[in-house]
Short mmCIF file of C-alpha atoms in Angstrom, two decimals:
data_model
loop_
_atom_site.label_atom_id
_atom_site.label_comp_id
_atom_site.label_asym_id
_atom_site.label_seq_id
_atom_site.Cartn_x
_atom_site.Cartn_y
_atom_site.Cartn_z
CA UNK A 1295 424.52 86.09 90.92
CA UNK A 1296 422.33 86.59 87.84
CA UNK A 1297 424.04 87.84 84.71
CA UNK A 1298 422.78 91.35 84.02
CA UNK A 1299 421.51 92.22 80.53
CA UNK A 1300 423.60 94.53 78.40
CA UNK A 1301 422.33 97.51 76.44
CA UNK A 1302 423.31 95.70 73.25
CA UNK A 1303 421.14 92.72 74.19
CA UNK A 1304 418.21 95.00 74.97
CA UNK A 1305 418.58 96.82 71.66
CA UNK A 1306 418.88 93.57 69.72
CA UNK A 1307 415.72 92.13 71.24
CA UNK A 1308 413.90 95.40 70.67
CA UNK A 1309 414.87 95.31 67.00
CA UNK A 1310 413.71 91.69 66.78
CA UNK A 1311 410.26 92.58 68.15
CA UNK A 1312 409.94 95.88 66.27
CA UNK A 1313 406.84 95.91 64.11
CA UNK A 1314 405.20 93.20 66.21
CA UNK A 1315 404.68 95.28 69.34
CA UNK A 1316 403.60 98.90 69.31
CA UNK A 1317 405.90 101.79 70.03
CA UNK A 1318 403.66 103.43 72.59
CA UNK A 1319 403.61 107.23 72.94
CA UNK A 1320 405.24 109.30 75.65
CA UNK A 1321 403.40 112.54 76.43
CA UNK A 1322 403.96 115.46 78.76
CA UNK A 1323 401.24 115.98 81.35
CA UNK A 1324 399.37 119.28 81.11
CA UNK A 1325 397.22 119.20 84.25
CA UNK A 1326 397.44 122.49 86.14
CA UNK A 1327 396.32 120.75 89.34
CA UNK A 1328 399.10 118.18 89.17
CA UNK A 1329 401.59 120.82 88.06
CA UNK A 1330 400.96 122.72 91.29
CA UNK A 1331 402.33 119.71 93.14
CA UNK A 1332 404.71 117.98 90.73
CA UNK A 1333 405.56 120.62 88.12
CA UNK A 1334 405.06 120.43 84.36
CA UNK A 1335 408.10 118.21 83.84
CA UNK A 1336 405.92 115.12 84.31
CA UNK A 1337 405.89 112.62 81.44
CA UNK A 1338 403.65 109.62 80.86
CA UNK A 1339 404.79 106.49 79.04
CA UNK A 1340 401.45 105.22 77.74
CA UNK A 1341 401.96 101.49 77.74
CA UNK A 1342 398.22 101.01 78.30
CA UNK A 1343 397.94 101.50 74.52
CA UNK A 1344 400.09 98.42 73.87
CA UNK A 1345 398.58 95.33 72.25
CA UNK A 1346 396.33 93.57 74.82
CA UNK A 1347 396.14 96.72 76.95
CA UNK A 1348 399.32 96.28 78.99
CA UNK A 1349 403.10 96.01 78.73
CA UNK A 1350 402.76 92.23 79.14
CA UNK A 1351 402.58 91.73 75.38
CA UNK A 1352 406.27 92.61 75.08
CA UNK A 1353 407.53 89.98 77.51
CA UNK A 1354 405.23 87.21 76.27
CA UNK A 1355 406.21 87.78 72.64
CA UNK A 1356 409.87 88.01 73.61
CA UNK A 1357 409.73 84.59 75.28
CA UNK A 1358 407.79 82.96 72.44
CA UNK A 1359 410.21 84.39 69.87
CA UNK A 1360 412.94 82.17 71.36
CA UNK A 1361 411.05 78.85 71.11
CA UNK A 1362 412.29 76.06 68.86
CA UNK A 1363 410.05 74.56 66.21
CA UNK A 1364 409.51 71.51 68.42
CA UNK A 1365 408.45 73.70 71.33
CA UNK A 1366 406.12 75.67 69.10
CA UNK A 1367 404.49 72.46 67.94
CA UNK A 1368 403.56 71.64 71.54
CA UNK A 1369 402.28 75.13 72.31
CA UNK A 1370 402.55 77.20 75.47
CA UNK A 1371 400.88 77.55 78.83
CA UNK A 1372 400.71 80.41 81.32
CA UNK A 1373 399.24 81.24 84.71
CA UNK A 1374 397.95 84.68 85.51
CA UNK A 1375 395.46 86.91 87.27
CA UNK A 1376 394.57 88.12 83.80
CA UNK A 1377 396.92 90.52 82.03
CA UNK A 1378 399.64 87.97 81.35
CA UNK A 1379 397.05 85.40 80.29
CA UNK A 1380 395.71 87.82 77.67
CA UNK A 1381 399.22 88.70 76.50
CA UNK A 1382 400.41 85.09 76.29
CA UNK A 1383 397.26 84.17 74.37
CA UNK A 1384 397.82 87.06 71.96
CA UNK A 1385 401.50 86.27 71.46
CA UNK A 1386 400.73 82.60 70.83
CA UNK A 1387 398.13 83.53 68.24
CA UNK A 1388 400.61 85.82 66.48
CA UNK A 1389 403.15 82.98 66.42
CA UNK A 1390 400.57 80.50 65.14
CA UNK A 1391 400.82 78.18 68.14
CA UNK A 1392 398.30 76.89 70.66
CA UNK A 1393 397.87 78.25 74.16
CA UNK A 1394 396.28 76.93 77.32
CA UNK A 1395 396.20 79.58 80.02
CA UNK A 1396 395.31 78.90 83.64
CA UNK A 1397 393.47 81.43 85.80
CA UNK A 1398 391.68 81.37 89.13
CA UNK A 1399 387.91 81.46 89.27
CA UNK A 1400 388.11 84.85 90.96
CA UNK A 1401 389.83 86.42 87.93
CA UNK A 1402 388.09 89.41 86.39
CA UNK A 1403 385.54 88.08 83.83
CA UNK A 1404 386.67 90.67 81.29
CA UNK A 1405 390.19 89.27 81.35
CA UNK A 1406 388.94 85.68 81.01
CA UNK A 1407 386.88 86.60 77.97
CA UNK A 1408 389.73 88.53 76.37
CA UNK A 1409 392.03 85.53 76.75
CA UNK A 1410 389.43 83.37 75.02
CA UNK A 1411 389.00 86.00 72.31
CA UNK A 1412 392.70 85.68 71.53
CA UNK A 1413 392.14 81.99 70.79
CA UNK A 1414 393.42 80.42 74.00
CA UNK A 1415 391.79 77.65 75.98
CA UNK A 1416 391.18 79.02 79.47
CA UNK A 1417 391.33 76.63 82.43
CA UNK A 1418 389.89 77.92 85.70
CA UNK A 1419 391.14 76.68 89.08
CA UNK A 1420 389.98 77.28 92.62
CA UNK A 1421 393.15 79.01 93.82
CA UNK A 1422 396.65 79.99 92.74
CA UNK A 1423 398.25 76.82 94.11
CA UNK A 1424 395.91 74.69 92.04
CA UNK A 1425 396.59 76.92 89.02
CA UNK A 1426 400.34 76.36 89.22
CA UNK A 1427 399.71 72.65 89.67
CA UNK A 1428 397.66 72.61 86.46
CA UNK A 1429 400.42 74.42 84.58
CA UNK A 1430 402.92 71.82 85.74
CA UNK A 1431 400.58 69.08 84.49
CA UNK A 1432 400.34 70.77 81.09
CA UNK A 1433 404.12 71.01 80.90
CA UNK A 1434 404.58 67.35 81.81
CA UNK A 1435 401.73 65.70 79.94
CA UNK A 1436 401.47 67.92 76.85
CA UNK A 1437 405.02 69.20 76.57
CA UNK A 1438 403.90 72.83 76.65
CA UNK A 1439 406.39 75.58 77.38
CA UNK A 1440 405.58 77.63 80.44
CA UNK A 1441 405.67 81.36 79.71
CA UNK A 1442 406.35 82.85 83.13
CA UNK A 1443 404.48 86.06 84.00
CA UNK A 1444 407.56 87.93 85.23
CA UNK A 1445 410.69 85.82 85.75
CA UNK A 1446 413.46 85.25 83.21
CA UNK A 1447 415.90 86.99 80.92
CA UNK A 1448 413.62 86.91 77.87
CA UNK A 1449 410.74 88.47 79.79
CA UNK A 1450 413.07 91.21 80.99
CA UNK A 1451 414.49 91.84 77.52
CA UNK A 1452 410.96 92.26 76.18
CA UNK A 1453 409.90 94.64 78.95
CA UNK A 1454 413.11 96.62 78.52
CA UNK A 1455 411.67 98.02 75.31
CA UNK A 1456 409.44 100.25 77.45
CA UNK A 1457 412.46 101.86 79.07
CA UNK A 1458 414.39 102.06 75.81
CA UNK A 1459 411.58 103.96 74.09
CA UNK A 1460 411.11 106.27 77.06
CA UNK A 1461 414.78 107.25 77.14
CA UNK A 1462 414.71 107.92 73.41
CA UNK A 1463 411.59 110.07 73.74
CA UNK A 1464 412.57 112.20 76.76
CA UNK A 1465 416.05 113.57 77.21
CA UNK A 1466 417.70 114.15 80.59
CA UNK A 1467 415.15 112.40 82.77
CA UNK A 1468 415.80 112.65 86.50
CA UNK A 1469 413.53 109.80 87.61
CA UNK A 1470 411.17 107.05 86.46
CA UNK A 1471 408.41 105.48 88.59
CA UNK A 1472 407.36 101.89 87.84
CA UNK A 1473 404.80 99.68 89.57
CA UNK A 1474 405.96 96.25 90.78
CA UNK A 1475 404.08 92.97 90.78
CA UNK A 1476 406.57 90.16 90.35
CA UNK A 1477 409.21 92.52 88.99
CA UNK A 1478 409.23 91.71 85.29
CA UNK A 1479 408.37 95.23 84.13
CA UNK A 1480 410.67 97.11 86.46
CA UNK A 1481 413.58 94.72 85.79
CA UNK A 1482 413.44 95.58 82.09
CA UNK A 1483 412.67 99.28 82.44
CA UNK A 1484 415.30 99.82 85.13
CA UNK A 1485 417.97 97.97 83.15
CA UNK A 1486 417.36 100.06 80.04
CA UNK A 1487 417.17 103.34 81.96
CA UNK A 1488 420.31 102.77 84.03
CA UNK A 1489 422.38 101.44 81.14
CA UNK A 1490 421.53 104.58 79.13
CA UNK A 1491 421.64 107.12 81.98
CA UNK A 1492 423.07 105.86 85.29
CA UNK A 1493 422.12 109.17 86.94
CA UNK A 1494 418.40 108.73 86.35
CA UNK A 1495 416.68 107.40 89.47
CA UNK A 1496 414.38 104.39 89.17
CA UNK A 1497 411.70 104.08 91.82
CA UNK A 1498 409.42 101.08 92.27
CA UNK A 1499 406.00 101.12 93.91
CA UNK A 1500 404.00 98.28 95.45
CA UNK A 1501 400.67 98.04 97.29
CA UNK A 1502 401.13 97.91 101.05
CA UNK A 1503 399.18 94.65 101.03
CA UNK A 1504 401.43 93.00 98.44
CA UNK A 1505 404.92 94.31 99.14
CA UNK A 1506 406.95 91.22 98.29
CA UNK A 1507 409.79 93.12 96.61
CA UNK A 1508 410.11 95.49 99.55
CA UNK A 1509 410.29 92.53 101.90
CA UNK A 1510 412.84 90.83 99.65
CA UNK A 1511 415.04 93.92 99.54
CA UNK A 1512 414.92 94.15 103.33
CA UNK A 1513 415.91 90.48 103.60
CA UNK A 1514 418.45 90.75 100.76
CA UNK A 1515 416.93 87.65 99.18
CA UNK A 1516 413.65 86.66 97.52
CA UNK A 1517 410.88 86.03 100.03
CA UNK A 1518 407.35 84.66 100.00
CA UNK A 1519 404.56 86.58 101.69
CA UNK A 1520 402.21 84.90 104.14
CA UNK A 1521 399.25 87.01 103.03
CA UNK A 1522 398.32 89.23 100.08
CA UNK A 1523 395.56 91.83 100.32
CA UNK A 1524 395.13 94.45 97.59
CA UNK A 1525 392.71 95.52 94.87
CA UNK A 1526 395.66 95.64 92.47
CA UNK A 1527 395.49 91.99 91.42
CA UNK A 1528 398.16 92.40 88.74
CA UNK A 1529 400.56 93.61 91.47
CA UNK A 1530 399.81 90.70 93.78
CA UNK A 1531 402.24 87.80 93.24
CA UNK A 1532 402.96 86.47 96.75
CA UNK A 1533 406.72 86.27 96.17
CA UNK A 1534 409.71 87.56 94.26
CA UNK A 1535 412.04 85.28 92.32
CA UNK A 1536 415.83 85.25 91.90
CA UNK A 1537 416.35 86.80 88.46
CA UNK A 1538 413.94 89.73 88.73
CA UNK A 1539 415.06 90.29 92.32
CA UNK A 1540 418.73 90.42 91.28
CA UNK A 1541 417.97 93.02 88.59
CA UNK A 1542 415.93 95.00 91.07
CA UNK A 1543 418.87 95.06 93.45
CA UNK A 1544 421.23 96.10 90.68
CA UNK A 1545 419.18 98.80 88.97
CA UNK A 1546 416.39 100.09 91.25
CA UNK A 1547 417.17 102.91 93.64
CA UNK A 1548 414.22 102.60 96.00
CA UNK A 1549 410.89 100.79 96.41
CA UNK A 1550 407.98 102.48 98.18
CA UNK A 1551 404.46 101.35 99.05
CA UNK A 1552 401.01 102.94 98.69
CA UNK A 1553 397.66 101.95 100.15
CA UNK A 1554 394.68 100.79 98.13
CA UNK A 1555 392.94 104.08 98.97
CA UNK A 1556 395.88 105.98 97.51
CA UNK A 1557 395.87 103.73 94.43
CA UNK A 1558 392.18 104.49 93.85
CA UNK A 1559 392.90 108.21 94.28
CA UNK A 1560 395.64 107.84 91.69
CA UNK A 1561 393.15 106.23 89.31
CA UNK A 1562 390.69 109.07 89.91
CA UNK A 1563 393.35 111.68 89.16
CA UNK A 1564 394.47 109.84 86.03
CA UNK A 1565 390.87 109.94 84.83
CA UNK A 1566 389.99 113.49 85.88
CA UNK A 1567 393.28 115.29 85.22
CA UNK A 1568 394.99 113.19 82.54
CA UNK A 1569 391.92 111.71 80.79
CA UNK A 1570 393.12 108.12 81.16
CA UNK A 1571 391.06 105.20 82.45
CA UNK A 1572 393.65 102.94 84.09
CA UNK A 1573 393.70 99.83 86.23
CA UNK A 1574 395.01 99.94 89.83
CA UNK A 1575 398.53 98.86 88.83
CA UNK A 1576 398.89 102.07 86.84
CA UNK A 1577 397.14 104.18 89.46
CA UNK A 1578 399.89 103.19 91.88
CA UNK A 1579 402.54 105.20 90.00
CA UNK A 1580 400.72 108.52 90.29
CA UNK A 1581 399.88 107.71 93.91
CA UNK A 1582 403.59 107.19 94.58
CA UNK A 1583 404.60 110.41 92.82
CA UNK A 1584 402.11 112.43 94.88
CA UNK A 1585 402.69 110.45 98.08
CA UNK A 1586 405.91 108.87 99.32
CA UNK A 1587 408.07 110.06 96.41
CA UNK A 1588 406.82 113.65 96.17
CA UNK A 1589 409.88 115.28 97.70
CA UNK A 1590 412.16 113.27 95.42
CA UNK A 1591 410.44 113.95 92.09
CA UNK A 1592 408.52 117.25 92.37
CA UNK A 1593 409.96 119.88 90.07
CA UNK A 1594 412.24 117.36 88.37
CA UNK A 1595 411.95 115.73 84.96
CA UNK A 1596 410.23 112.48 85.86
CA UNK A 1597 408.13 109.88 84.10
CA UNK A 1598 405.43 107.44 85.11
CA UNK A 1599 405.02 104.10 83.36
CA UNK A 1600 401.27 103.86 82.73
CA UNK A 1601 401.39 100.11 82.55
CA UNK A 1602 397.86 98.97 81.74
CA UNK A 1603 394.11 99.46 81.51
CA UNK A 1604 392.48 96.04 81.54
CA UNK A 1605 389.52 96.75 83.78
CA UNK A 1606 385.77 96.46 83.32
CA UNK A 1607 383.63 99.57 83.60
CA UNK A 1608 381.76 98.53 86.76
CA UNK A 1609 384.94 97.79 88.71
CA UNK A 1610 386.57 100.95 87.40
CA UNK A 1611 383.57 103.05 88.45
CA UNK A 1612 383.63 101.66 91.99
CA UNK A 1613 387.35 102.32 92.34
CA UNK A 1614 386.97 105.89 91.05
CA UNK A 1615 384.23 106.56 93.61
CA UNK A 1616 386.45 105.16 96.34
CA UNK A 1617 389.39 107.20 95.10
CA UNK A 1618 387.52 110.49 95.05
CA UNK A 1619 387.23 110.28 98.84
CA UNK A 1620 391.03 110.23 99.10
CA UNK A 1621 392.15 112.62 96.33
CA UNK A 1622 392.41 115.64 98.63
CA UNK A 1623 394.62 113.74 101.07
CA UNK A 1624 396.88 112.53 98.26
CA UNK A 1625 397.24 116.01 96.79
CA UNK A 1626 398.04 117.29 100.26
#
């Protein structure tokens, strides 16, 4: 059984990273259209305004902050669909160490270029299996430290800062909705939320085509999916892992799924009603609030973690057009 983080540990790591990561704003939604469905007690934790455009900066910097001088001398490596690669590259640059990040050739070109802009060497591989093989080679041959995209206590402690800030900003929350990829974000947010207010519900949301945490909860152990199919590439790890899974079991009340059409509708509503241009991973939270979680959060004080916005304009435009065809169904 994994050892659960304490509130003291979360607060200590937050203090250690303070001034290096941004304290992102929490705002109350003012959309009359959404209020008709969810009420005006809807809050948005705007982590898309974090360094590198996603919450990932917190976890990457948290991990790198624990490296020894010898480890720093050898640099770091990471594997990612994009957001973690950007964040690891940024955190390495801030720490003054080298980074080699591994991505698949299908990764969004914007995310590849942003990783390079942060000073990292980007290595492209044909598929995710080859990418992990390359990371292992870099660990073995160059002595680089692997900064995992979601698994591990230091990643969780970094991500927990999102939940800590939210609970400081909004009193008496009834529920928080968090998107799930591998589980690094929700493990930190849920730990902070539950340790501060055990009565606040924490709901996770996954794409129906990448529901590894849902499958793991059903099996009561981490599982690997045979197939992944979703537009939300940052929510698409094909498996869950022991530490993040254990924290999910301990702190998360329920995990629901939404379709890609619902995710796109969520993106469209974020843009039209809340004036935010978000990537699919963030669109999933609003889709969940309006869809499978509506009866559990409507009229209550609830918050959405708006986790990121690393998306190019052409892809965003196509997803908004797709989403507009499904907004009416999502609003019900």
